[in-house]
mmCIF file of C-alpha atoms and ligand atoms in Angstrom:
data_model
loop_
_atom_site.group_PDB
_atom_site.id
_atom_site.type_symbol
_atom_site.label_atom_id
_atom_site.label_comp_id
_atom_site.label_asym_id
_atom_site.label_seq_id
_atom_site.Cartn_x
_atom_site.Cartn_y
_atom_site.Cartn_z
ATOM 1 C CA MET A 1 -20.972 16.444 -6.107
ATOM 2 C CA ARG A 2 -23.236 14.282 -3.961
ATOM 3 C CA LYS A 3 -23.056 14.646 -0.208
ATOM 4 C CA PHE A 4 -22.020 11.404 1.506
ATOM 5 C CA GLU A 5 -24.906 10.366 3.723
ATOM 6 C CA ILE A 6 -24.506 6.793 4.911
ATOM 7 C CA ASN A 7 -28.198 5.869 5.292
ATOM 8 C CA THR A 8 -29.144 7.022 1.798
ATOM 9 C CA VAL A 9 -26.015 5.510 0.319
ATOM 10 C CA ARG A 10 -26.821 2.086 1.763
ATOM 11 C CA LYS A 11 -30.213 2.150 0.050
ATOM 12 C CA ASP A 12 -28.399 2.258 -3.318
ATOM 13 C CA PHE A 13 -27.097 -1.278 -2.696
ATOM 14 C CA PRO A 14 -29.990 -3.770 -2.678
ATOM 15 C CA LEU A 15 -27.920 -6.700 -1.447
ATOM 16 C CA LEU A 16 -27.102 -4.921 1.817
ATOM 17 C CA GLU A 17 -30.777 -5.306 2.790
ATOM 18 C CA ARG A 18 -30.799 -9.046 2.765
ATOM 19 C CA THR A 19 -30.598 -11.496 5.636
ATOM 20 C CA ILE A 20 -28.426 -14.599 6.006
ATOM 21 C CA TYR A 21 -29.779 -17.454 8.206
ATOM 22 C CA GLY A 22 -32.432 -15.002 9.362
ATOM 23 C CA LYS A 23 -29.791 -12.515 10.545
ATOM 24 C CA ARG A 24 -29.120 -9.122 9.038
ATOM 25 C CA LEU A 25 -26.165 -9.426 6.663
ATOM 26 C CA VAL A 26 -22.955 -7.666 7.640
ATOM 27 C CA TYR A 27 -20.855 -7.673 4.483
ATOM 28 C CA PHE A 28 -17.168 -7.278 5.351
ATOM 29 C CA ASP A 29 -15.719 -9.085 2.345
ATOM 30 C CA ASN A 30 -15.278 -6.051 0.110
ATOM 31 C CA GLY A 31 -11.645 -6.937 -0.568
ATOM 32 C CA ALA A 32 -12.871 -10.010 -2.474
ATOM 33 C CA THR A 33 -15.624 -8.184 -4.330
ATOM 34 C CA ALA A 34 -17.756 -5.125 -3.707
ATOM 35 C CA GLN A 35 -21.554 -4.954 -3.834
ATOM 36 C CA LYS A 36 -23.234 -3.216 -6.772
ATOM 37 C CA PRO A 37 -25.516 -0.201 -6.669
ATOM 38 C CA GLN A 38 -28.946 -0.697 -8.268
ATOM 39 C CA ILE A 39 -28.104 1.604 -11.187
ATOM 40 C CA VAL A 40 -25.252 -0.708 -12.225
ATOM 41 C CA ILE A 41 -27.587 -3.718 -12.102
ATOM 42 C CA ASP A 42 -30.212 -1.757 -14.069
ATOM 43 C CA ARG A 43 -27.647 -0.726 -16.658
ATOM 44 C CA ILE A 44 -26.859 -4.362 -17.494
ATOM 45 C CA GLN A 45 -30.572 -5.162 -17.747
ATOM 46 C CA GLN A 46 -31.176 -2.141 -19.992
ATOM 47 C CA TYR A 47 -28.356 -3.115 -22.311
ATOM 48 C CA TYR A 48 -29.652 -6.627 -22.889
ATOM 49 C CA SER A 49 -33.310 -5.663 -23.064
ATOM 50 C CA SER A 50 -33.018 -2.725 -25.462
ATOM 51 C CA GLU A 51 -29.501 -2.180 -26.833
ATOM 52 C CA ASN A 52 -27.831 -5.545 -27.414
ATOM 53 C CA ALA A 53 -25.804 -5.896 -30.626
ATOM 54 C CA ASN A 54 -22.167 -6.644 -31.419
ATOM 55 C CA ILE A 55 -19.931 -3.587 -31.575
ATOM 56 C CA HIS A 56 -17.130 -2.194 -33.775
ATOM 57 C CA ARG A 57 -18.190 -4.097 -36.898
ATOM 58 C CA GLY A 58 -21.755 -3.255 -37.735
ATOM 59 C CA VAL A 59 -23.341 -0.569 -39.892
ATOM 60 C CA HIS A 60 -26.773 -0.927 -38.347
ATOM 61 C CA HIS A 61 -28.152 1.410 -35.724
ATOM 62 C CA LEU A 62 -27.852 -0.803 -32.645
ATOM 63 C CA SER A 63 -24.286 -1.737 -33.440
ATOM 64 C CA GLN A 64 -23.395 1.955 -33.665
ATOM 65 C CA VAL A 65 -25.170 2.720 -30.396
ATOM 66 C CA GLY A 66 -23.365 -0.135 -28.653
ATOM 67 C CA THR A 67 -20.002 0.971 -30.042
ATOM 68 C CA ASP A 68 -20.580 4.540 -28.868
ATOM 69 C CA LEU A 69 -21.582 3.399 -25.383
ATOM 70 C CA TYR A 70 -18.574 1.110 -25.092
ATOM 71 C CA GLU A 71 -16.181 3.797 -26.302
ATOM 72 C CA GLU A 72 -17.752 6.303 -23.893
ATOM 73 C CA ALA A 73 -16.941 3.845 -21.108
ATOM 74 C CA ARG A 74 -13.322 3.942 -22.217
ATOM 75 C CA LYS A 75 -13.366 7.754 -22.026
ATOM 76 C CA THR A 76 -14.838 7.654 -18.529
ATOM 77 C CA ILE A 77 -12.073 5.288 -17.408
ATOM 78 C CA GLN A 78 -9.495 7.532 -19.050
ATOM 79 C CA SER A 79 -10.674 10.547 -17.107
ATOM 80 C CA PHE A 80 -11.084 8.513 -13.881
ATOM 81 C CA LEU A 81 -7.382 7.545 -14.048
ATOM 82 C CA ASN A 82 -6.363 10.803 -15.688
ATOM 83 C CA ALA A 83 -4.690 8.957 -18.565
ATOM 84 C CA LYS A 84 -3.308 11.166 -21.292
ATOM 85 C CA HIS A 85 -4.763 9.262 -24.260
ATOM 86 C CA GLU A 86 -7.966 7.294 -24.707
ATOM 87 C CA GLU A 87 -6.142 4.491 -26.530
ATOM 88 C CA GLU A 88 -4.032 3.901 -23.414
ATOM 89 C CA ILE A 89 -7.089 2.241 -21.836
ATOM 90 C CA ILE A 90 -7.326 -1.470 -22.695
ATOM 91 C CA MET A 91 -10.532 -3.168 -21.591
ATOM 92 C CA THR A 92 -9.858 -6.602 -20.064
ATOM 93 C CA LYS A 93 -11.593 -9.246 -17.953
ATOM 94 C CA GLY A 94 -9.958 -8.020 -14.763
ATOM 95 C CA THR A 95 -6.688 -7.535 -12.924
ATOM 96 C CA THR A 96 -5.527 -11.106 -13.545
ATOM 97 C CA ASP A 97 -6.204 -10.784 -17.257
ATOM 98 C CA SER A 98 -4.452 -7.400 -17.444
ATOM 99 C CA ILE A 99 -1.315 -8.677 -15.698
ATOM 100 C CA ASN A 100 -1.202 -11.788 -17.870
ATOM 101 C CA LEU A 101 -1.414 -9.602 -20.962
ATOM 102 C CA VAL A 102 1.632 -7.588 -19.907
ATOM 103 C CA ALA A 103 3.599 -10.567 -18.538
ATOM 104 C CA PHE A 104 2.972 -12.554 -21.732
ATOM 105 C CA GLY A 105 4.391 -9.647 -23.721
ATOM 106 C CA TYR A 106 7.409 -9.548 -21.427
ATOM 107 C CA SER A 107 7.979 -13.281 -21.863
ATOM 108 C CA LYS A 108 8.804 -12.348 -25.480
ATOM 109 C CA LEU A 109 10.888 -9.249 -24.604
ATOM 110 C CA LEU A 110 12.965 -10.651 -21.732
ATOM 111 C CA LYS A 111 16.125 -12.684 -22.103
ATOM 112 C CA ALA A 112 18.510 -14.616 -19.870
ATOM 113 C CA GLY A 113 20.339 -12.245 -17.529
ATOM 114 C CA ASP A 114 17.368 -9.850 -17.268
ATOM 115 C CA GLU A 115 15.577 -9.441 -13.950
ATOM 116 C CA VAL A 116 11.913 -9.066 -13.080
ATOM 117 C CA LEU A 117 11.287 -7.570 -9.659
ATOM 118 C CA ILE A 118 8.094 -8.283 -7.705
ATOM 119 C CA THR A 119 7.393 -8.260 -3.961
ATOM 120 C CA GLU A 120 6.651 -10.815 -1.260
ATOM 121 C CA MET A 121 3.316 -9.045 -0.717
ATOM 122 C CA GLU A 122 1.813 -9.646 -4.150
ATOM 123 C CA HIS A 123 -1.463 -11.362 -4.913
ATOM 124 C CA HIS A 124 -0.779 -14.660 -6.714
ATOM 125 C CA SER A 125 -1.975 -13.020 -9.917
ATOM 126 C CA ASN A 126 0.981 -10.631 -9.746
ATOM 127 C CA ILE A 127 3.449 -13.450 -8.985
ATOM 128 C CA VAL A 128 2.597 -16.444 -11.150
ATOM 129 C CA PRO A 129 2.423 -14.658 -14.552
ATOM 130 C CA TRP A 130 5.884 -13.201 -13.871
ATOM 131 C CA GLN A 131 7.278 -16.558 -12.815
ATOM 132 C CA MET A 132 5.890 -17.941 -16.073
ATOM 133 C CA ALA A 133 7.426 -15.075 -18.073
ATOM 134 C CA CYS A 134 10.801 -15.850 -16.444
ATOM 135 C CA GLU A 135 10.410 -19.565 -17.091
ATOM 136 C CA TYR A 136 9.655 -18.945 -20.778
ATOM 137 C CA SER A 137 12.374 -16.318 -21.323
ATOM 138 C CA GLY A 138 15.187 -17.426 -19.037
ATOM 139 C CA ALA A 139 15.027 -14.164 -17.038
ATOM 140 C CA THR A 140 15.303 -14.181 -13.231
ATOM 141 C CA CYS A 141 12.467 -13.286 -10.876
ATOM 142 C CA ARG A 142 13.479 -11.456 -7.684
ATOM 143 C CA TYR A 143 11.401 -9.951 -4.914
ATOM 144 C CA ILE A 144 11.308 -7.152 -2.361
ATOM 145 C CA PRO A 145 10.825 -8.790 1.082
ATOM 146 C CA LEU A 146 8.371 -7.892 3.866
ATOM 147 C CA ASN A 147 8.937 -6.548 7.363
ATOM 148 C CA GLY A 148 7.089 -7.423 10.582
ATOM 149 C CA LYS A 149 4.508 -4.671 10.127
ATOM 150 C CA GLY A 150 3.544 -6.057 6.745
ATOM 151 C CA GLU A 151 5.331 -3.322 4.831
ATOM 152 C CA LEU A 152 7.947 -3.655 2.116
ATOM 153 C CA ASP A 153 11.447 -3.930 3.543
ATOM 154 C CA LEU A 154 13.331 -1.404 1.433
ATOM 155 C CA SER A 155 16.708 -1.746 3.161
ATOM 156 C CA ASN A 156 18.203 -3.483 0.126
ATOM 157 C CA ILE A 157 16.237 -1.669 -2.551
ATOM 158 C CA ASP A 158 19.179 -0.112 -4.378
ATOM 159 C CA GLU A 159 20.642 -3.557 -4.995
ATOM 160 C CA LEU A 160 17.271 -5.076 -5.969
ATOM 161 C CA ILE A 161 16.525 -2.341 -8.502
ATOM 162 C CA ASN A 162 19.595 -2.458 -10.722
ATOM 163 C CA SER A 163 20.673 -2.211 -14.344
ATOM 164 C CA LYS A 164 19.413 -5.773 -15.026
ATOM 165 C CA THR A 165 15.902 -4.940 -13.840
ATOM 166 C CA LYS A 166 13.536 -4.721 -16.819
ATOM 167 C CA ILE A 167 10.214 -4.493 -15.034
ATOM 168 C CA LEU A 168 9.009 -3.942 -11.481
ATOM 169 C CA ALA A 169 5.505 -5.276 -10.711
ATOM 170 C CA VAL A 170 4.127 -4.155 -7.356
ATOM 171 C CA THR A 171 0.756 -3.790 -5.729
ATOM 172 C CA HIS A 172 -0.414 -0.315 -4.744
ATOM 173 C CA VAL A 173 -2.264 -1.763 -1.734
ATOM 174 C CA SER A 174 -1.902 -5.236 -0.203
ATOM 175 C CA ASN A 175 -5.148 -7.196 -0.362
ATOM 176 C CA SER A 176 -4.345 -9.349 2.673
ATOM 177 C CA LEU A 177 -2.751 -6.686 4.913
ATOM 178 C CA GLY A 178 -4.135 -3.357 3.709
ATOM 179 C CA THR A 179 -0.663 -1.769 3.496
ATOM 180 C CA ILE A 180 -0.320 1.153 1.065
ATOM 181 C CA ASN A 181 3.067 0.917 -0.641
ATOM 182 C CA PRO A 182 5.393 3.868 -1.366
ATOM 183 C CA ILE A 183 5.050 3.318 -5.094
ATOM 184 C CA GLU A 184 6.040 6.871 -6.103
ATOM 185 C CA MET A 185 9.547 6.264 -4.785
ATOM 186 C CA LEU A 186 9.730 2.775 -6.331
ATOM 187 C CA ILE A 187 8.610 4.077 -9.731
ATOM 188 C CA GLU A 188 11.257 6.766 -9.603
ATOM 189 C CA LYS A 189 14.004 4.290 -8.708
ATOM 190 C CA ALA A 190 12.897 1.832 -11.412
ATOM 191 C CA HIS A 191 12.820 4.544 -14.040
ATOM 192 C CA ALA A 192 16.291 5.677 -13.013
ATOM 193 C CA VAL A 193 17.655 2.290 -14.182
ATOM 194 C CA GLY A 194 15.455 2.220 -17.291
ATOM 195 C CA ALA A 195 12.967 -0.375 -15.979
ATOM 196 C CA LYS A 196 9.224 -0.222 -16.577
ATOM 197 C CA VAL A 197 6.709 -0.426 -13.723
ATOM 198 C CA LEU A 198 3.366 -2.211 -13.448
ATOM 199 C CA ILE A 199 1.136 -1.236 -10.537
ATOM 200 C CA ASP A 200 -1.603 -3.602 -9.366
ATOM 201 C CA GLY A 201 -4.421 -1.241 -8.424
ATOM 202 C CA ALA A 202 -7.028 -3.887 -7.548
ATOM 203 C CA GLN A 203 -7.249 -2.633 -3.936
ATOM 204 C CA SER A 204 -6.552 1.071 -4.320
ATOM 205 C CA LEU A 205 -9.033 2.909 -6.561
ATOM 206 C CA GLN A 206 -12.009 2.075 -4.329
ATOM 207 C CA HIS A 207 -10.226 3.796 -1.437
ATOM 208 C CA PHE A 208 -8.338 6.811 -2.764
ATOM 209 C CA LYS A 209 -7.687 8.942 -5.835
ATOM 210 C CA VAL A 210 -5.155 7.714 -8.373
ATOM 211 C CA ASP A 211 -3.650 9.840 -11.139
ATOM 212 C CA VAL A 212 -1.585 7.693 -13.505
ATOM 213 C CA GLN A 213 0.182 10.657 -15.096
ATOM 214 C CA GLN A 214 1.229 12.033 -11.741
ATOM 215 C CA LEU A 215 2.401 8.589 -10.615
ATOM 216 C CA ASP A 216 4.184 8.108 -13.927
ATOM 217 C CA ALA A 217 3.454 4.342 -13.837
ATOM 218 C CA ASP A 218 3.956 2.565 -17.164
ATOM 219 C CA PHE A 219 1.095 0.132 -16.491
ATOM 220 C CA TYR A 220 -1.743 0.387 -13.974
ATOM 221 C CA VAL A 221 -4.331 -2.401 -13.695
ATOM 222 C CA PHE A 222 -7.598 -2.977 -11.829
ATOM 223 C CA SER A 223 -10.799 -5.059 -11.718
ATOM 224 C CA GLY A 224 -14.274 -3.601 -12.246
ATOM 225 C CA HIS A 225 -15.925 -5.864 -9.690
ATOM 226 C CA LYS A 226 -13.951 -4.477 -6.717
ATOM 227 C CA LEU A 227 -14.979 -0.987 -7.800
ATOM 228 C CA PHE A 228 -18.757 -1.597 -7.542
ATOM 229 C CA GLY A 229 -18.926 -2.713 -11.192
ATOM 230 C CA PRO A 230 -19.634 -6.085 -12.836
ATOM 231 C CA THR A 231 -17.427 -9.179 -12.689
ATOM 232 C CA GLY A 232 -15.538 -9.982 -15.878
ATOM 233 C CA THR A 233 -14.540 -6.347 -16.424
ATOM 234 C CA GLY A 234 -11.188 -4.744 -15.871
ATOM 235 C CA VAL A 235 -8.644 -2.332 -17.195
ATOM 236 C CA LEU A 236 -5.064 -2.209 -18.303
ATOM 237 C CA TYR A 237 -3.806 1.337 -18.494
ATOM 238 C CA GLY A 238 -0.493 1.541 -20.289
ATOM 239 C CA LYS A 239 1.578 4.462 -21.473
ATOM 240 C CA LYS A 240 1.338 4.546 -25.226
ATOM 241 C CA GLU A 241 5.002 3.802 -25.836
ATOM 242 C CA ALA A 242 5.008 0.989 -23.245
ATOM 243 C CA LEU A 243 1.965 -0.628 -24.892
ATOM 244 C CA GLU A 244 3.392 -0.202 -28.359
ATOM 245 C CA GLN A 245 6.515 -2.139 -27.335
ATOM 246 C CA LEU A 246 4.425 -5.151 -26.295
ATOM 247 C CA PRO A 247 3.456 -7.869 -28.759
ATOM 248 C CA PRO A 248 -0.266 -8.717 -28.933
ATOM 249 C CA TYR A 249 -1.583 -11.167 -26.339
ATOM 250 C CA GLN A 250 -4.476 -12.956 -28.027
ATOM 251 C CA GLY A 251 -5.127 -13.154 -31.737
ATOM 252 C CA GLY A 252 -8.577 -12.965 -33.302
ATOM 253 C CA GLY A 253 -11.229 -10.594 -34.517
ATOM 254 C CA ASP A 254 -10.981 -6.847 -33.820
ATOM 255 C CA MET A 255 -7.234 -6.906 -33.057
ATOM 256 C CA ILE A 256 -6.246 -7.041 -36.731
ATOM 257 C CA LYS A 257 -5.820 -4.514 -39.508
ATOM 258 C CA GLU A 258 -5.535 -7.010 -42.349
ATOM 259 C CA VAL A 259 -5.480 -10.802 -42.455
ATOM 260 C CA LYS A 260 -3.984 -12.677 -45.397
ATOM 261 C CA MET A 261 -3.153 -16.353 -45.540
ATOM 262 C CA SER A 262 0.458 -15.213 -45.746
ATOM 263 C CA GLY A 263 0.256 -13.199 -42.499
ATOM 264 C CA THR A 264 -1.535 -10.530 -40.467
ATOM 265 C CA THR A 265 -0.979 -6.903 -39.589
ATOM 266 C CA TYR A 266 -2.212 -5.833 -36.183
ATOM 267 C CA ASN A 267 -4.693 -3.122 -35.305
ATOM 268 C CA GLU A 268 -3.799 0.134 -33.569
ATOM 269 C CA LEU A 269 -4.128 0.702 -29.819
ATOM 270 C CA PRO A 270 -6.302 -0.064 -27.955
ATOM 271 C CA HIS A 271 -7.776 -2.699 -30.327
ATOM 272 C CA LYS A 272 -4.447 -4.495 -30.763
ATOM 273 C CA PHE A 273 -5.010 -5.926 -27.267
ATOM 274 C CA GLU A 274 -8.770 -6.498 -27.472
ATOM 275 C CA ALA A 275 -9.303 -9.671 -29.484
ATOM 276 C CA GLY A 276 -12.815 -11.031 -29.866
ATOM 277 C CA THR A 277 -16.199 -9.797 -28.691
ATOM 278 C CA PRO A 278 -15.666 -8.072 -25.362
ATOM 279 C CA ASN A 279 -17.892 -7.956 -22.292
ATOM 280 C CA ILE A 280 -19.950 -5.146 -23.830
ATOM 281 C CA ALA A 281 -22.671 -4.924 -21.185
ATOM 282 C CA GLY A 282 -20.037 -5.188 -18.466
ATOM 283 C CA GLY A 283 -17.895 -2.407 -19.901
ATOM 284 C CA ILE A 284 -20.880 -0.095 -20.213
ATOM 285 C CA ALA A 285 -22.015 -0.906 -16.665
ATOM 286 C CA LEU A 286 -18.485 -0.319 -15.381
ATOM 287 C CA LYS A 287 -18.854 3.237 -16.656
ATOM 288 C CA THR A 288 -22.080 3.511 -14.642
ATOM 289 C CA ALA A 289 -20.232 2.255 -11.547
ATOM 290 C CA ILE A 290 -17.438 4.794 -11.992
ATOM 291 C CA ASP A 291 -19.943 7.589 -12.635
ATOM 292 C CA TYR A 292 -21.758 6.577 -9.446
ATOM 293 C CA PHE A 293 -18.577 6.408 -7.370
ATOM 294 C CA THR A 294 -17.102 9.672 -8.649
ATOM 295 C CA GLU A 295 -20.261 11.592 -7.736
ATOM 296 C CA PHE A 296 -18.955 11.568 -4.175
ATOM 297 C CA ASP A 297 -16.158 13.619 -2.742
ATOM 298 C CA LEU A 298 -13.644 10.799 -2.296
ATOM 299 C CA SER A 299 -12.096 12.436 0.767
ATOM 300 C CA GLU A 300 -15.457 12.065 2.575
ATOM 301 C CA LEU A 301 -15.513 8.343 1.817
ATOM 302 C CA GLU A 302 -11.892 8.019 2.887
ATOM 303 C CA ALA A 303 -12.585 9.746 6.195
ATOM 304 C CA HIS A 304 -15.532 7.438 6.851
ATOM 305 C CA GLU A 305 -13.482 4.310 6.090
ATOM 306 C CA LYS A 306 -10.635 5.532 8.275
ATOM 307 C CA GLU A 307 -13.061 6.014 11.152
ATOM 308 C CA LEU A 308 -14.409 2.473 10.647
ATOM 309 C CA LEU A 309 -10.906 1.039 10.570
ATOM 310 C CA GLU A 310 -9.803 2.801 13.759
ATOM 311 C CA TYR A 311 -13.033 1.933 15.556
ATOM 312 C CA ALA A 312 -12.806 -1.751 14.593
ATOM 313 C CA GLU A 313 -9.088 -1.923 15.341
ATOM 314 C CA THR A 314 -9.540 -0.573 18.871
ATOM 315 C CA LYS A 315 -12.340 -3.050 19.595
ATOM 316 C CA LEU A 316 -10.451 -5.950 18.062
ATOM 317 C CA LYS A 317 -7.289 -5.228 20.051
ATOM 318 C CA ALA A 318 -9.297 -5.418 23.271
ATOM 319 C CA LEU A 319 -10.229 -9.065 22.606
ATOM 320 C CA PRO A 320 -7.951 -11.662 24.245
ATOM 321 C CA GLY A 321 -5.862 -13.836 21.934
ATOM 322 C CA VAL A 322 -6.453 -11.711 18.841
ATOM 323 C CA ARG A 323 -3.396 -10.593 16.867
ATOM 324 C CA ILE A 324 -3.664 -8.187 13.964
ATOM 325 C CA ILE A 325 -1.495 -9.049 10.939
ATOM 326 C CA GLY A 326 -0.520 -5.951 8.979
ATOM 327 C CA THR A 327 0.109 -3.023 11.281
ATOM 328 C CA SER A 328 1.467 -0.351 8.975
ATOM 329 C CA GLU A 329 0.391 3.202 9.810
ATOM 330 C CA ASN A 330 -0.246 3.605 6.134
ATOM 331 C CA LYS A 331 -3.135 1.310 5.303
ATOM 332 C CA VAL A 332 -6.650 1.107 3.883
ATOM 333 C CA SER A 333 -9.694 -0.259 5.700
ATOM 334 C CA VAL A 334 -8.614 -3.896 5.860
ATOM 335 C CA LEU A 335 -8.240 -5.820 9.119
ATOM 336 C CA SER A 336 -6.509 -9.193 8.958
ATOM 337 C CA PHE A 337 -6.127 -11.114 12.200
ATOM 338 C CA VAL A 338 -5.426 -14.467 13.757
ATOM 339 C CA VAL A 339 -6.856 -15.881 16.971
ATOM 340 C CA GLU A 340 -4.604 -17.816 19.285
ATOM 341 C CA GLY A 341 -5.658 -21.457 19.495
ATOM 342 C CA ALA A 342 -8.393 -21.156 16.855
ATOM 343 C CA HIS A 343 -8.322 -21.931 13.160
ATOM 344 C CA HIS A 344 -9.268 -19.026 10.870
ATOM 345 C CA PHE A 345 -11.743 -21.261 9.076
ATOM 346 C CA ASP A 346 -13.648 -22.035 12.305
ATOM 347 C CA VAL A 347 -13.752 -18.364 13.256
ATOM 348 C CA GLY A 348 -15.051 -17.465 9.776
ATOM 349 C CA THR A 349 -17.683 -20.193 9.882
ATOM 350 C CA LEU A 350 -18.972 -19.099 13.293
ATOM 351 C CA LEU A 351 -19.137 -15.483 12.075
ATOM 352 C CA ASP A 352 -21.021 -16.586 8.962
ATOM 353 C CA LYS A 353 -23.643 -18.360 11.089
ATOM 354 C CA GLN A 354 -24.302 -14.978 12.681
ATOM 355 C CA GLY A 355 -24.690 -13.239 9.320
ATOM 356 C CA VAL A 356 -21.189 -11.730 9.204
ATOM 357 C CA ALA A 357 -19.350 -12.292 5.904
ATOM 358 C CA VAL A 358 -15.549 -12.170 6.200
ATOM 359 C CA ARG A 359 -12.837 -13.929 4.246
ATOM 360 C CA THR A 360 -10.553 -16.583 5.724
ATOM 361 C CA GLY A 361 -7.453 -18.278 4.387
ATOM 362 C CA HIS A 362 -4.372 -17.078 2.573
ATOM 363 C CA HIS A 363 -6.216 -14.509 0.386
ATOM 364 C CA CYS A 364 -4.167 -15.556 -2.671
ATOM 365 C CA THR A 365 -1.024 -14.350 -0.882
ATOM 366 C CA GLN A 366 0.638 -17.521 0.367
ATOM 367 C CA PRO A 367 4.109 -15.916 0.590
ATOM 368 C CA VAL A 368 2.675 -13.344 3.056
ATOM 369 C CA MET A 369 1.320 -16.166 5.206
ATOM 370 C CA ASP A 370 4.680 -17.982 5.016
ATOM 371 C CA TYR A 371 6.470 -14.820 6.087
ATOM 372 C CA PHE A 372 4.286 -14.515 9.194
ATOM 373 C CA GLY A 373 4.485 -18.269 9.855
ATOM 374 C CA ILE A 374 0.711 -18.746 9.692
ATOM 375 C CA ASN A 375 -1.543 -20.597 7.287
ATOM 376 C CA GLY A 376 -4.221 -17.970 7.002
ATOM 377 C CA THR A 377 -6.017 -15.057 8.613
ATOM 378 C CA VAL A 378 -9.556 -13.821 9.111
ATOM 379 C CA ARG A 379 -9.948 -10.683 7.034
ATOM 380 C CA ALA A 380 -12.605 -8.011 7.475
ATOM 381 C CA SER A 381 -12.472 -5.449 4.676
ATOM 382 C CA PHE A 382 -14.699 -2.385 4.732
ATOM 383 C CA ALA A 383 -16.287 -0.337 1.970
ATOM 384 C CA PHE A 384 -17.708 3.171 2.266
ATOM 385 C CA TYR A 385 -21.233 1.751 2.725
ATOM 386 C CA ASN A 386 -20.281 -0.067 5.945
ATOM 387 C CA THR A 387 -21.174 1.335 9.344
ATOM 388 C CA LYS A 388 -20.004 1.431 12.962
ATOM 389 C CA GLU A 389 -23.155 -0.483 13.945
ATOM 390 C CA GLU A 390 -21.998 -3.266 11.644
ATOM 391 C CA VAL A 391 -18.588 -3.218 13.342
ATOM 392 C CA ASP A 392 -20.397 -3.624 16.683
ATOM 393 C CA ILE A 393 -22.343 -6.606 15.335
ATOM 394 C CA PHE A 394 -19.110 -8.107 13.992
ATOM 395 C CA ILE A 395 -17.271 -7.657 17.294
ATOM 396 C CA GLY A 396 -20.204 -9.128 19.250
ATOM 397 C CA ALA A 397 -20.339 -12.091 16.867
ATOM 398 C CA LEU A 398 -16.586 -12.560 17.169
ATOM 399 C CA GLU A 399 -16.777 -12.551 20.979
ATOM 400 C CA ARG A 400 -19.414 -15.281 20.853
ATOM 401 C CA ALA A 401 -17.307 -17.253 18.370
ATOM 402 C CA LEU A 402 -14.232 -16.977 20.604
ATOM 403 C CA ASN A 403 -16.221 -18.153 23.631
ATOM 404 C CA MET A 404 -17.401 -21.201 21.720
ATOM 405 C CA LEU A 405 -13.911 -21.987 20.452
ATOM 406 C CA GLY A 406 -12.169 -21.199 23.734
HETATM 407 C C1 PLP B 501 -8.361 -9.258 -6.355
HETATM 408 C C2 PLP B 501 -6.967 -8.963 -6.621
HETATM 409 C C3 PLP B 501 -6.323 -9.415 -7.780
HETATM 410 C C4 PLP B 501 -7.006 -10.295 -8.776
HETATM 411 O O1 PLP B 501 -8.147 -9.692 -9.304
HETATM 412 P P1 PLP B 501 -9.185 -10.509 -10.194
HETATM 413 O O2 PLP B 501 -10.377 -9.621 -10.214
HETATM 414 O O3 PLP B 501 -9.428 -11.809 -9.479
HETATM 415 O O4 PLP B 501 -8.564 -10.705 -11.520
HETATM 416 C C5 PLP B 501 -5.020 -9.052 -7.982
HETATM 417 N N1 PLP B 501 -4.364 -8.270 -7.115
HETATM 418 C C6 PLP B 501 -4.932 -7.816 -5.986
HETATM 419 C C7 PLP B 501 -4.150 -6.918 -5.075
HETATM 420 C C8 PLP B 501 -6.248 -8.148 -5.705
HETATM 421 O O5 PLP B 501 -6.807 -7.708 -4.583
#
């Protein structure tokens, strides 16, 4: 276990040292992607400079080394999620890719009269693939609505989860509001009617511990790049029997057992869902990122992020005209807000000019914006390497921006 010491930790992330327009960078866009520690960057470089070869098919030394490294990455992910079997870990390009893989399979399994249940809080990548699956299969897509705090409104849940429900797809944590959803209860209710559950974990694993066996989720998905790893990497965890039910997503090399001109038999898990040459360097570097992250006691990181959130929230609330969107007591370190009389884009631009990187817009959650009757928010999202001093810089920059806009 490595002791969490903010000043040493920050030195692991080279990008945090840089300046923007001559100002020290304050990076508060971790919800969009997280920065990478030097060892992750080095791991990619090492792979291409001394280990590169294609995996799974070669007899030569480098191909074997690459295969071993890639399969070790799978084992690391397995233990990180506490999955029961190694072959329950499918390596993908990211959350979007993982959800599309499952939703495509469901487009073949669903039929008219079946229901897919999502929520009004989902990222577009956990809405659109399901709408497509319903369009292709004739099933109906329903959703759990929001309440004013940016939580799921569960007042009608026992009608929404019913005997027609085949799959419930819900985010563990909202990317635009920060809300942590009561997924344990939802999984239990879905299972009680025989439905499967997919959890979008793109915003959760970087903030708190997840144990897929304890949760009992059928599918759990995430992106490597939000977890301090490379872009173009991601994971679909699926319970063995849930994955076995699904037809393959893409056809090609590696996912086959035998190909004849008369037809093909598919490979076993996990390879059945991994067609073509994967992002080998990325997968190996994702292992490095997870190894790096799990060196810390996660509760220390959580405590630090909670302190940042409360500190920033108090300061933000004191500013005139600022309204926080997403006020659940149960949330991660994400602060979405609107400013009366100012467009989120202008606020974001004025913050950027002062070196503060935040996200503005709908954050790929247009239904959330519609619910609140707004067209976007300014979102500051914190990682464990952020500091209170950075919050002070952000608040100062925001005050100046508001004065200019006011
Ligand atoms: C970022 C995000 C996604 C999409 O992830 P990609 O890495 O773009 O595939 C999906 N859901 C949530 C909650 C997210 O935050």
